[in-house]
XYZ file of C-alpha atoms in Angstrom:
427
model
C -48.846 19.594 -78.620
C -45.893 19.619 -80.994
C -43.624 17.969 -78.425
C -46.246 15.298 -77.729
C -46.613 14.580 -81.443
C -42.862 14.272 -81.826
C -42.738 11.826 -78.940
C -45.530 9.697 -80.425
C -43.906 9.917 -83.852
C -40.753 8.266 -82.530
C -42.825 5.816 -80.484
C -44.647 4.599 -83.627
C -41.357 4.199 -85.469
C -39.733 2.283 -82.617
C -42.700 -0.009 -81.924
C -42.896 -0.870 -85.641
C -39.162 -1.537 -85.636
C -39.498 -3.635 -82.476
C -42.222 -5.772 -84.017
C -40.358 -6.304 -87.293
C -37.182 -7.031 -85.329
C -38.566 -10.532 -84.695
C -40.294 -11.247 -88.018
C -37.299 -13.009 -89.569
C -37.363 -15.603 -86.790
C -40.172 -17.097 -88.862
C -38.385 -16.791 -92.218
C -34.583 -16.679 -92.046
C -34.489 -19.756 -89.831
C -34.806 -22.005 -92.884
C -31.218 -21.633 -94.076
C -29.969 -23.146 -90.827
C -32.444 -26.012 -91.028
C -31.759 -26.724 -94.715
C -28.873 -29.175 -94.283
C -30.773 -31.121 -91.616
C -33.916 -31.233 -93.784
C -31.921 -32.388 -96.813
C -30.308 -35.189 -94.818
C -33.465 -36.394 -93.051
C -35.687 -36.266 -96.155
C -32.876 -37.443 -98.474
C -33.307 -34.610 -100.977
C -30.810 -32.575 -103.037
C -29.804 -28.979 -102.414
C -31.625 -28.042 -105.592
C -34.838 -29.409 -104.060
C -34.089 -27.437 -100.906
C -33.699 -24.413 -103.164
C -37.166 -25.034 -104.587
C -38.639 -24.922 -101.065
C -37.011 -21.534 -100.562
C -38.194 -20.536 -104.051
C -41.776 -21.399 -103.098
C -41.646 -19.312 -99.928
C -40.171 -16.323 -101.726
C -42.770 -16.567 -104.496
C -45.500 -16.678 -101.861
C -43.914 -13.592 -100.344
C -43.690 -11.852 -103.723
C -47.328 -12.522 -104.609
C -48.321 -11.391 -101.150
C -46.393 -8.143 -101.576
C -48.265 -7.376 -104.789
C -51.600 -7.893 -103.019
C -50.926 -6.744 -99.478
C -49.039 -3.570 -100.343
C -52.179 -2.189 -101.985
C -54.347 -3.430 -99.120
C -52.129 -1.521 -96.685
C -53.116 1.700 -98.490
C -56.803 0.969 -97.862
C -56.950 -1.143 -94.704
C -55.348 -0.904 -91.279
C -51.556 -1.499 -91.488
C -51.577 -2.418 -87.804
C -54.126 -5.219 -88.174
C -52.386 -6.586 -91.272
C -49.055 -6.824 -89.426
C -50.582 -8.631 -86.434
C -52.583 -11.036 -88.628
C -49.614 -11.846 -90.858
C -47.323 -12.496 -87.912
C -49.830 -14.735 -86.156
C -50.450 -16.867 -89.246
C -46.702 -17.141 -89.880
C -46.218 -18.534 -86.362
C -48.800 -21.233 -87.057
C -47.046 -22.227 -90.303
C -43.665 -22.513 -88.565
C -45.125 -24.709 -85.850
C -46.766 -26.952 -88.463
C -43.459 -27.350 -90.347
C -41.735 -28.424 -87.141
C -43.970 -31.510 -87.138
C -43.937 -32.168 -90.914
C -42.296 -35.299 -92.287
C -42.600 -34.955 -96.075
C -41.077 -32.754 -98.759
C -44.478 -31.699 -100.149
C -45.859 -30.748 -96.734
C -42.871 -28.485 -96.001
C -43.063 -27.027 -99.524
C -46.755 -26.080 -99.144
C -46.462 -24.758 -95.598
C -43.362 -22.696 -96.374
C -45.158 -21.177 -99.388
C -48.077 -20.126 -97.185
C -45.616 -18.775 -94.647
C -44.117 -16.552 -97.331
C -47.523 -15.050 -98.104
C -48.333 -14.405 -94.445
C -44.914 -12.839 -93.822
C -45.556 -10.457 -96.728
C -48.390 -8.799 -94.824
C -45.936 -6.922 -92.600
C -43.272 -5.022 -94.539
C -45.414 -2.829 -96.795
C -47.871 -2.260 -93.958
C -45.074 -1.100 -91.687
C -43.804 1.202 -94.437
C -47.277 2.684 -94.814
C -47.561 3.271 -91.055
C -44.169 4.993 -90.930
C -44.977 7.092 -93.995
C -48.191 8.221 -92.300
C -46.240 9.469 -89.281
C -43.101 10.860 -90.970
C -42.952 13.661 -93.544
C -40.983 13.480 -96.786
C -38.105 15.544 -95.361
C -37.360 12.868 -92.727
C -38.389 9.644 -94.423
C -34.840 8.781 -95.448
C -33.910 8.640 -91.782
C -37.117 6.871 -90.725
C -36.869 4.190 -93.416
C -33.187 3.746 -92.601
C -34.113 2.870 -89.017
C -36.945 0.627 -90.227
C -34.629 -1.270 -92.573
C -32.089 -1.528 -89.766
C -34.733 -3.395 -87.748
C -35.047 -5.905 -90.581
C -31.283 -6.372 -90.689
C -31.173 -6.715 -86.902
C -33.891 -9.342 -87.172
C -31.468 -11.441 -89.190
C -28.873 -10.995 -86.436
C -31.276 -12.309 -83.788
C -32.382 -15.200 -85.983
C -28.807 -16.183 -86.811
C -27.817 -15.981 -83.144
C -30.721 -18.174 -82.002
C -30.043 -20.664 -84.787
C -26.333 -20.841 -83.980
C -27.070 -21.547 -80.321
C -29.534 -24.310 -81.224
C -27.163 -25.870 -83.763
C -24.250 -25.790 -81.312
C -26.403 -27.567 -78.731
C -27.047 -30.265 -81.357
C -30.764 -29.567 -81.404
C -32.938 -31.027 -84.161
C -33.637 -28.815 -87.158
C -37.283 -28.894 -86.036
C -36.513 -26.721 -83.004
C -35.493 -23.919 -85.378
C -39.174 -23.594 -86.285
C -40.418 -23.695 -82.687
C -38.320 -21.655 -80.272
C -37.340 -18.481 -82.201
C -40.939 -17.623 -83.176
C -41.910 -17.320 -79.503
C -40.186 -13.932 -79.566
C -42.300 -12.897 -82.557
C -45.449 -13.790 -80.636
C -44.417 -11.502 -77.777
C -43.558 -8.626 -80.124
C -46.947 -8.873 -81.840
C -48.733 -8.472 -78.504
C -46.743 -5.313 -77.708
C -47.366 -3.891 -81.187
C -51.098 -4.598 -80.969
C -51.512 -2.474 -77.835
C -49.075 0.363 -78.639
C -49.201 1.066 -82.389
C -51.532 3.457 -84.232
C -51.802 3.233 -88.019
C -52.243 6.975 -88.547
C -51.644 10.191 -86.548
C -55.290 11.117 -87.066
C -56.305 8.152 -84.901
C -54.623 9.946 -82.002
C -56.113 13.343 -82.838
C -53.126 14.780 -84.744
C -52.920 16.176 -88.235
C -50.691 14.262 -90.625
C -46.926 14.816 -90.693
C -47.149 16.284 -94.209
C -49.833 18.760 -93.146
C -47.700 19.829 -90.192
C -44.934 20.880 -92.580
C -47.420 22.687 -94.799
C -46.527 20.583 -97.823
C -49.680 18.510 -98.102
C -50.546 17.918 -101.707
C -53.775 17.445 -103.561
C -53.562 13.723 -102.773
C -54.382 14.460 -99.121
C -57.859 15.610 -100.097
C -58.299 12.420 -102.076
C -57.944 10.417 -98.869
C -61.400 11.682 -97.932
C -63.135 9.830 -100.763
C -65.561 7.131 -99.787
C -64.568 3.492 -99.271
C -66.461 2.496 -102.405
C -64.474 4.988 -104.510
C -61.222 3.638 -103.097
C -62.343 0.148 -103.981
C -63.006 1.226 -107.580
C -59.625 2.966 -107.885
C -57.344 0.104 -106.875
C -56.719 -0.731 -110.541
C -55.683 2.855 -111.251
C -53.228 2.665 -108.363
C -51.525 -0.372 -109.863
C -51.582 1.119 -113.378
C -49.936 4.311 -112.149
C -47.174 2.343 -110.427
C -46.489 0.001 -113.353
C -46.459 2.863 -115.859
C -43.866 4.810 -113.896
C -40.669 4.171 -115.877
C -38.203 5.184 -113.174
C -39.986 3.169 -110.526
C -40.025 0.073 -112.736
C -36.281 0.366 -113.400
C -35.696 0.695 -109.658
C -37.924 -2.338 -109.034
C -35.877 -4.374 -111.524
C -32.679 -3.295 -109.765
C -33.933 -4.287 -106.315
C -34.686 -7.711 -107.760
C -30.972 -8.350 -108.283
C -30.073 -6.711 -104.965
C -32.467 -9.066 -103.176
C -31.105 -12.083 -105.075
C -27.613 -11.215 -103.847
C -28.881 -10.638 -100.311
C -30.584 -14.026 -100.120
C -27.550 -15.643 -101.666
C -25.744 -14.597 -98.489
C -28.554 -15.108 -95.961
C -29.610 -18.566 -97.124
C -26.520 -20.243 -98.614
C -23.594 -18.865 -96.578
C -24.686 -20.841 -93.454
C -24.538 -24.007 -95.568
C -21.061 -23.003 -96.737
C -19.763 -22.569 -93.179
C -21.573 -25.518 -91.552
C -19.549 -28.032 -93.555
C -20.689 -31.509 -94.457
C -22.167 -32.364 -91.072
C -25.301 -30.507 -89.935
C -24.304 -30.807 -86.257
C -20.652 -30.022 -86.849
C -19.604 -27.206 -84.523
C -16.651 -24.969 -85.337
C -15.570 -21.383 -84.984
C -16.138 -20.833 -88.689
C -19.922 -20.808 -88.479
C -19.923 -17.974 -85.925
C -18.426 -15.749 -88.621
C -21.801 -15.858 -90.393
C -23.291 -13.784 -87.579
C -21.226 -10.835 -88.842
C -23.252 -10.778 -92.089
C -26.592 -9.731 -90.522
C -24.765 -7.427 -88.085
C -23.270 -5.670 -91.096
C -26.698 -5.622 -92.737
C -28.306 -3.949 -89.739
C -25.657 -1.227 -89.526
C -25.592 -0.813 -93.289
C -29.340 -0.201 -93.412
C -29.347 2.715 -90.998
C -26.062 4.066 -92.382
C -27.249 4.194 -95.992
C -30.239 6.264 -94.926
C -27.765 8.964 -93.932
C -25.262 8.197 -96.714
C -27.834 8.863 -99.437
C -28.913 12.125 -97.784
C -25.509 13.538 -96.810
C -22.997 12.053 -99.269
C -25.154 11.703 -102.392
C -27.523 14.637 -101.729
C -30.616 12.380 -101.643
C -29.697 10.789 -104.989
C -30.806 7.260 -104.061
C -29.667 5.742 -107.361
C -26.035 6.802 -106.973
C -26.001 5.654 -103.359
C -27.360 2.221 -104.313
C -24.943 1.834 -107.238
C -21.940 2.638 -105.038
C -23.004 0.080 -102.450
C -23.524 -2.683 -105.004
C -20.197 -2.078 -106.769
C -18.390 -2.394 -103.441
C -20.441 -5.542 -102.688
C -19.257 -7.074 -105.973
C -15.614 -6.485 -105.053
C -16.093 -7.895 -101.539
C -17.787 -11.060 -102.839
C -14.807 -11.721 -105.128
C -12.427 -11.241 -102.207
C -14.399 -13.734 -100.076
C -14.064 -16.326 -102.834
C -10.246 -16.047 -102.779
C -9.644 -15.705 -99.019
C -9.091 -19.024 -97.149
C -12.047 -19.850 -94.901
C -9.748 -20.457 -91.911
C -8.327 -16.927 -91.995
C -10.831 -15.875 -89.335
C -9.770 -12.235 -88.938
C -9.870 -11.327 -92.617
C -12.904 -13.506 -93.314
C -14.756 -11.900 -90.418
C -14.070 -8.428 -91.806
C -15.300 -9.502 -95.229
C -18.447 -11.103 -93.801
C -19.320 -7.874 -91.995
C -18.641 -5.587 -94.963
C -20.495 -7.899 -97.370
C -23.607 -7.613 -95.231
C -23.130 -3.850 -94.813
C -22.888 -3.075 -98.519
C -25.193 -5.702 -100.019
C -28.123 -4.867 -97.726
C -27.528 -1.232 -96.775
C -28.670 0.119 -100.169
C -32.075 -1.472 -99.647
C -32.948 1.389 -97.262
C -32.557 3.720 -100.258
C -34.863 1.624 -102.429
C -37.827 2.003 -100.046
C -37.614 5.791 -99.970
C -37.949 5.770 -103.765
C -41.592 4.724 -103.302
C -42.762 7.980 -101.680
C -40.108 9.998 -103.574
C -41.303 8.857 -107.014
C -44.952 7.964 -106.442
C -46.127 10.328 -103.710
C -47.427 9.580 -100.220
C -50.816 8.173 -101.252
C -49.340 5.164 -103.079
C -46.588 4.249 -100.615
C -48.099 0.873 -99.710
C -48.796 -0.079 -103.317
C -45.348 1.065 -104.431
C -43.497 -0.786 -101.681
C -45.602 -3.858 -102.376
C -44.797 -3.843 -106.102
C -41.108 -3.161 -105.467
C -40.906 -5.926 -102.878
C -42.682 -8.271 -105.283
C -39.846 -7.759 -107.772
C -37.325 -8.224 -104.968
C -38.684 -11.587 -103.931
C -39.512 -12.952 -107.367
C -35.857 -12.476 -108.301
C -34.676 -13.833 -104.952
C -36.936 -16.849 -105.487
C -35.531 -17.529 -108.944
C -32.021 -17.335 -107.526
C -32.534 -19.996 -104.834
C -32.693 -23.123 -107.044
C -29.911 -21.629 -109.186
C -27.654 -21.361 -106.134
C -28.618 -24.913 -105.149
C -27.946 -26.264 -108.645
C -24.574 -24.487 -108.699
C -23.552 -26.263 -105.486
C -24.858 -29.656 -106.645
C -23.109 -29.305 -110.020
C -19.718 -28.000 -108.832
C -19.624 -29.552 -105.366
C -18.082 -26.319 -104.098
C -20.162 -23.975 -101.900
C -17.588 -21.177 -102.348
C -18.891 -20.619 -105.886
C -21.916 -18.856 -104.427
C -19.712 -15.796 -103.905
C -18.836 -15.623 -107.614
C -22.549 -15.702 -108.388
C -23.241 -12.980 -105.805
C -20.523 -10.776 -107.348
C -22.105 -11.084 -110.792
C -25.571 -10.252 -109.445
C -24.300 -7.151 -107.606
C -22.639 -5.857 -110.782
C -25.900 -6.243 -112.707
C -27.827 -4.372 -110.000
C -25.359 -1.465 -110.032
C -25.688 -1.196 -113.813
C -29.493 -1.156 -113.832
C -29.965 1.375 -111.014
C -27.709 3.845 -112.845
C -30.562 4.395 -115.324
C -32.915 5.734 -112.626
C -33.225 9.521 -112.708
C -33.151 11.456 -109.464
C -36.641 12.523 -108.287
C -35.349 16.092 -108.221
C -34.835 16.071 -111.986
C -38.246 14.724 -112.956
C -41.784 15.836 -112.361
C -43.937 13.449 -110.372
C -47.036 12.552 -112.318
C -50.271 12.165 -110.413
C -52.606 9.220 -110.976
């Protein structure tokens, strides 16, 4: 029985990773379409930034709502519904011809995309005990980073073939549709749905909160406010949420604006430079899974120190990118990879802070609140990046901005106390 549970435990992790592996095909495709949209609609980069802002705000609001829903509803159904609705929004944008239409549809897309991440985190937390969550969330975050790799690769191929920006919203999402079908038939939201006891119970470390899961649906409905209040009153968790805001702003500074930097002045211009951008999400994917182990082995599960180290290194790398000539492909390629590795890798440590600080029962709510901060800050950063480019006329300045943001993140996260040194308060 134990061997069968272990096999299903890994199966649930891998099928959730597989599904999320294709989610960014419906979100990170926009950066590659941005220059074409700006040219066809005759709008500024700041206006393009506001479209990205709208999507990220939709995502942030969705995280605040859907993270809590994942604690009370089926994570599996929420992931499938969110992915399906996101596909419809992408298809609609591919036929849109006005700035307002794209703005509205991309905002809705952000909300629908938000239905997946917290739900996936809840599913994984249900299957994996606290002693192994660092590893499990590292793999999960790696899937998100790998999703960027796939999206960048598909976009690069379409751009090199001189395809219209509209195809970027049509072809990549077909892979998401296939992944959702697989996930629908393979995934189980909770071990109990397959006749197992929970992972925490198996280790004999189930807490009083496990008994609370047996309360009636009406009681859960009444307690949703208390769940939010407990999360927002947790000082350490709020500091960590503020820190991830700046980390996410830096991450999207790379994901969204670096393609514009390397594409040059012509949307359909093809050069070896733009293939260097693929090294950013590759670095992100490897950084995500690596930081799961780094925080456990090097920093003795002190997530704050692990995050701070990663962001300080990211700051230094961003400054180096600013000074290195873009045509020095070897050095620039190394910097692209390491920038992705260190700016995104620490995010795997942020997600484990939700169960570490809040307990297993509020994982969905905690991840939702934390991700809300992440995307509100990322949203605010988008028009700022766009304005910086419009004002200076130099896309390289985005790396100076990224360096500043990383330094701020490293400073803030240093104020978070290790979970080992504080007592976890129960709601």
